[in-house]
Short mmCIF file of N, CA and C in Angstrom, two decimals:
data_model
loop_
_atom_site.label_atom_id
_atom_site.label_comp_id
_atom_site.label_asym_id
_atom_site.label_seq_id
_atom_site.Cartn_x
_atom_site.Cartn_y
_atom_site.Cartn_z
N MET A 75 -6.23 74.86 54.16
CA MET A 75 -4.86 75.33 54.21
C MET A 75 -4.52 76.13 52.95
N MET A 76 -4.94 75.62 51.80
CA MET A 76 -4.63 76.29 50.55
C MET A 76 -5.29 77.66 50.48
N ASP A 77 -6.51 77.79 51.03
CA ASP A 77 -7.21 79.08 51.05
C ASP A 77 -6.45 80.09 51.89
N GLN A 78 -5.84 79.66 52.98
CA GLN A 78 -5.07 80.55 53.83
C GLN A 78 -3.83 81.05 53.10
N VAL A 79 -3.19 80.18 52.35
CA VAL A 79 -2.01 80.56 51.58
C VAL A 79 -2.42 81.57 50.51
N ASN A 80 -3.51 81.30 49.80
CA ASN A 80 -3.97 82.21 48.76
C ASN A 80 -4.38 83.56 49.35
N ALA A 81 -5.03 83.56 50.51
CA ALA A 81 -5.44 84.81 51.15
C ALA A 81 -4.21 85.59 51.59
N ALA A 82 -3.21 84.91 52.15
CA ALA A 82 -1.99 85.59 52.58
C ALA A 82 -1.25 86.17 51.38
N GLU A 83 -1.19 85.39 50.31
CA GLU A 83 -0.52 85.86 49.09
C GLU A 83 -1.27 87.07 48.51
N ALA A 84 -2.60 87.01 48.52
CA ALA A 84 -3.40 88.13 48.02
C ALA A 84 -3.16 89.38 48.85
N GLU A 85 -3.08 89.24 50.17
CA GLU A 85 -2.81 90.38 51.05
C GLU A 85 -1.44 90.98 50.77
N GLU A 86 -0.46 90.13 50.55
CA GLU A 86 0.89 90.61 50.24
C GLU A 86 0.91 91.38 48.92
N ILE A 87 0.25 90.83 47.91
CA ILE A 87 0.18 91.51 46.61
C ILE A 87 -0.53 92.84 46.75
N ARG A 88 -1.64 92.86 47.48
CA ARG A 88 -2.40 94.09 47.70
C ARG A 88 -1.54 95.14 48.43
N GLY A 89 -0.81 94.69 49.43
CA GLY A 89 0.06 95.60 50.18
C GLY A 89 1.16 96.18 49.31
N ASN A 90 1.75 95.34 48.47
CA ASN A 90 2.79 95.82 47.54
C ASN A 90 2.22 96.81 46.54
N ALA A 91 1.03 96.53 46.06
CA ALA A 91 0.38 97.44 45.09
C ALA A 91 0.05 98.78 45.76
N ASP A 92 -0.44 98.75 46.99
CA ASP A 92 -0.71 99.99 47.72
C ASP A 92 0.56 100.79 47.93
N ALA A 93 1.64 100.12 48.28
CA ALA A 93 2.92 100.80 48.49
C ALA A 93 3.40 101.44 47.19
N GLU A 94 3.25 100.74 46.08
CA GLU A 94 3.67 101.30 44.78
C GLU A 94 2.80 102.48 44.40
N ALA A 95 1.49 102.40 44.64
CA ALA A 95 0.60 103.52 44.34
C ALA A 95 0.99 104.74 45.18
N THR A 96 1.30 104.52 46.44
CA THR A 96 1.72 105.62 47.32
C THR A 96 3.02 106.24 46.81
N ARG A 97 3.94 105.42 46.36
CA ARG A 97 5.20 105.92 45.81
C ARG A 97 4.95 106.78 44.57
N ILE A 98 4.09 106.29 43.69
CA ILE A 98 3.78 107.03 42.46
C ILE A 98 3.10 108.35 42.78
N TYR A 99 2.16 108.36 43.71
CA TYR A 99 1.52 109.61 44.13
C TYR A 99 2.55 110.59 44.67
N GLY A 100 3.50 110.09 45.44
CA GLY A 100 4.56 110.95 45.98
C GLY A 100 5.40 111.57 44.89
N VAL A 101 5.78 110.78 43.89
CA VAL A 101 6.55 111.29 42.76
C VAL A 101 5.74 112.35 42.01
N ALA A 102 4.47 112.07 41.76
CA ALA A 102 3.61 113.03 41.05
C ALA A 102 3.46 114.32 41.84
N PHE A 103 3.27 114.21 43.14
CA PHE A 103 3.12 115.40 43.96
C PHE A 103 4.38 116.25 43.91
N ASN A 104 5.53 115.61 44.02
CA ASN A 104 6.79 116.36 43.99
C ASN A 104 7.05 116.99 42.63
N ALA A 105 6.57 116.36 41.57
CA ALA A 105 6.78 116.90 40.22
C ALA A 105 5.95 118.15 39.99
N ASP A 106 4.70 118.15 40.46
CA ASP A 106 3.80 119.30 40.24
C ASP A 106 2.71 119.30 41.30
N PRO A 107 2.98 119.88 42.46
CA PRO A 107 2.01 119.85 43.56
C PRO A 107 0.66 120.45 43.20
N GLU A 108 0.65 121.50 42.40
CA GLU A 108 -0.62 122.14 42.03
C GLU A 108 -1.48 121.22 41.17
N PHE A 109 -0.86 120.58 40.17
CA PHE A 109 -1.60 119.65 39.32
C PHE A 109 -2.08 118.45 40.13
N PHE A 110 -1.23 117.94 41.01
CA PHE A 110 -1.60 116.79 41.81
C PHE A 110 -2.81 117.12 42.68
N SER A 111 -2.82 118.29 43.25
CA SER A 111 -3.95 118.72 44.07
C SER A 111 -5.22 118.79 43.22
N PHE A 112 -5.10 119.35 42.02
CA PHE A 112 -6.23 119.44 41.10
C PHE A 112 -6.73 118.05 40.73
N PHE A 113 -5.82 117.15 40.44
CA PHE A 113 -6.17 115.78 40.07
C PHE A 113 -6.91 115.08 41.19
N ARG A 114 -6.43 115.24 42.42
CA ARG A 114 -7.09 114.61 43.56
C ARG A 114 -8.50 115.19 43.76
N THR A 115 -8.65 116.47 43.48
CA THR A 115 -9.98 117.08 43.57
C THR A 115 -10.91 116.45 42.55
N LEU A 116 -10.44 116.27 41.32
CA LEU A 116 -11.25 115.62 40.30
C LEU A 116 -11.64 114.20 40.71
N GLU A 117 -10.70 113.48 41.30
CA GLU A 117 -11.01 112.12 41.76
C GLU A 117 -12.11 112.13 42.81
N SER A 118 -12.06 113.11 43.70
CA SER A 118 -13.09 113.17 44.74
C SER A 118 -14.45 113.52 44.14
N TYR A 119 -14.47 114.37 43.12
CA TYR A 119 -15.74 114.68 42.45
C TYR A 119 -16.29 113.44 41.76
N GLN A 120 -15.41 112.67 41.14
CA GLN A 120 -15.84 111.46 40.44
C GLN A 120 -16.43 110.45 41.43
N ALA A 121 -15.92 110.42 42.62
CA ALA A 121 -16.40 109.47 43.63
C ALA A 121 -17.81 109.79 44.10
N LEU A 122 -18.32 110.98 43.78
CA LEU A 122 -19.66 111.35 44.20
C LEU A 122 -20.72 110.47 43.55
N GLY A 123 -20.48 110.02 42.34
CA GLY A 123 -21.43 109.15 41.66
C GLY A 123 -22.23 109.88 40.60
N ALA A 124 -22.89 109.12 39.77
CA ALA A 124 -23.60 109.65 38.61
C ALA A 124 -24.85 110.44 38.97
N ASN A 125 -25.48 110.12 40.07
CA ASN A 125 -26.74 110.78 40.44
C ASN A 125 -26.54 111.86 41.48
N SER A 126 -25.36 112.47 41.50
CA SER A 126 -25.07 113.52 42.46
C SER A 126 -25.09 114.88 41.78
N THR A 127 -25.38 115.88 42.56
CA THR A 127 -25.33 117.26 42.07
C THR A 127 -24.21 117.97 42.81
N LEU A 128 -23.35 118.61 42.07
CA LEU A 128 -22.24 119.34 42.65
C LEU A 128 -22.47 120.82 42.45
N MET A 129 -22.48 121.56 43.52
CA MET A 129 -22.67 123.01 43.43
C MET A 129 -21.31 123.67 43.63
N LEU A 130 -20.94 124.51 42.67
CA LEU A 130 -19.65 125.18 42.71
C LEU A 130 -19.85 126.68 42.78
N ARG A 131 -18.96 127.32 43.49
CA ARG A 131 -18.97 128.78 43.47
C ARG A 131 -18.43 129.25 42.12
N ALA A 132 -18.96 130.33 41.62
CA ALA A 132 -18.52 130.84 40.32
C ALA A 132 -17.07 131.31 40.36
N ASP A 133 -16.54 131.59 41.54
CA ASP A 133 -15.15 132.03 41.62
C ASP A 133 -14.19 130.90 42.00
N SER A 134 -14.68 129.65 41.97
CA SER A 134 -13.81 128.52 42.31
C SER A 134 -12.90 128.18 41.12
N ASP A 135 -11.73 127.64 41.45
CA ASP A 135 -10.78 127.26 40.40
C ASP A 135 -11.38 126.21 39.47
N PHE A 136 -12.10 125.25 40.02
CA PHE A 136 -12.67 124.21 39.20
C PHE A 136 -13.72 124.76 38.24
N PHE A 137 -14.55 125.69 38.70
CA PHE A 137 -15.55 126.30 37.84
C PHE A 137 -14.87 127.06 36.70
N ARG A 138 -13.83 127.82 37.04
CA ARG A 138 -13.08 128.55 35.99
C ARG A 138 -12.46 127.58 35.00
N TYR A 139 -11.94 126.46 35.49
CA TYR A 139 -11.37 125.45 34.60
C TYR A 139 -12.43 124.92 33.64
N LEU A 140 -13.62 124.62 34.15
CA LEU A 140 -14.69 124.12 33.29
C LEU A 140 -15.08 125.15 32.24
N GLU A 141 -15.15 126.41 32.63
CA GLU A 141 -15.46 127.47 31.65
C GLU A 141 -14.40 127.53 30.56
N GLN A 142 -13.14 127.51 30.97
CA GLN A 142 -12.05 127.60 29.99
C GLN A 142 -12.00 126.38 29.08
N SER A 143 -12.30 125.20 29.62
CA SER A 143 -12.25 123.99 28.81
C SER A 143 -13.34 123.95 27.75
N GLN A 144 -14.40 124.75 27.95
CA GLN A 144 -15.48 124.81 26.97
C GLN A 144 -15.39 126.07 26.11
N GLY A 145 -14.26 126.78 26.24
CA GLY A 145 -14.04 127.95 25.42
C GLY A 145 -14.83 129.18 25.85
N LEU A 146 -15.35 129.18 27.05
CA LEU A 146 -16.10 130.33 27.57
C LEU A 146 -15.15 131.28 28.25
N GLU A 147 -15.39 132.54 28.09
CA GLU A 147 -14.59 133.56 28.75
C GLU A 147 -15.10 133.77 30.16
N PRO A 148 -14.21 133.75 31.15
CA PRO A 148 -14.67 134.04 32.51
C PRO A 148 -15.17 135.46 32.63
N GLU A 149 -16.18 135.64 33.47
CA GLU A 149 -16.76 136.98 33.64
C GLU A 149 -16.00 137.77 34.64
#
């Protein structure tokens, strides 16, 4: 019985946390949709894992960002 109560409580906490995360993402998106889109792209790249290879087009926004962040002039 106690395990069922703990599992139900855990589900409720998880649901509340998911709802809060969704709310925060909504606020961030409304504040700066372009940055939010960029941030989500970075998150998806991070999810690829350490042993992944990512191939980018030289004219992609992310590639240009990487060049600029390292002080390289885009060609």
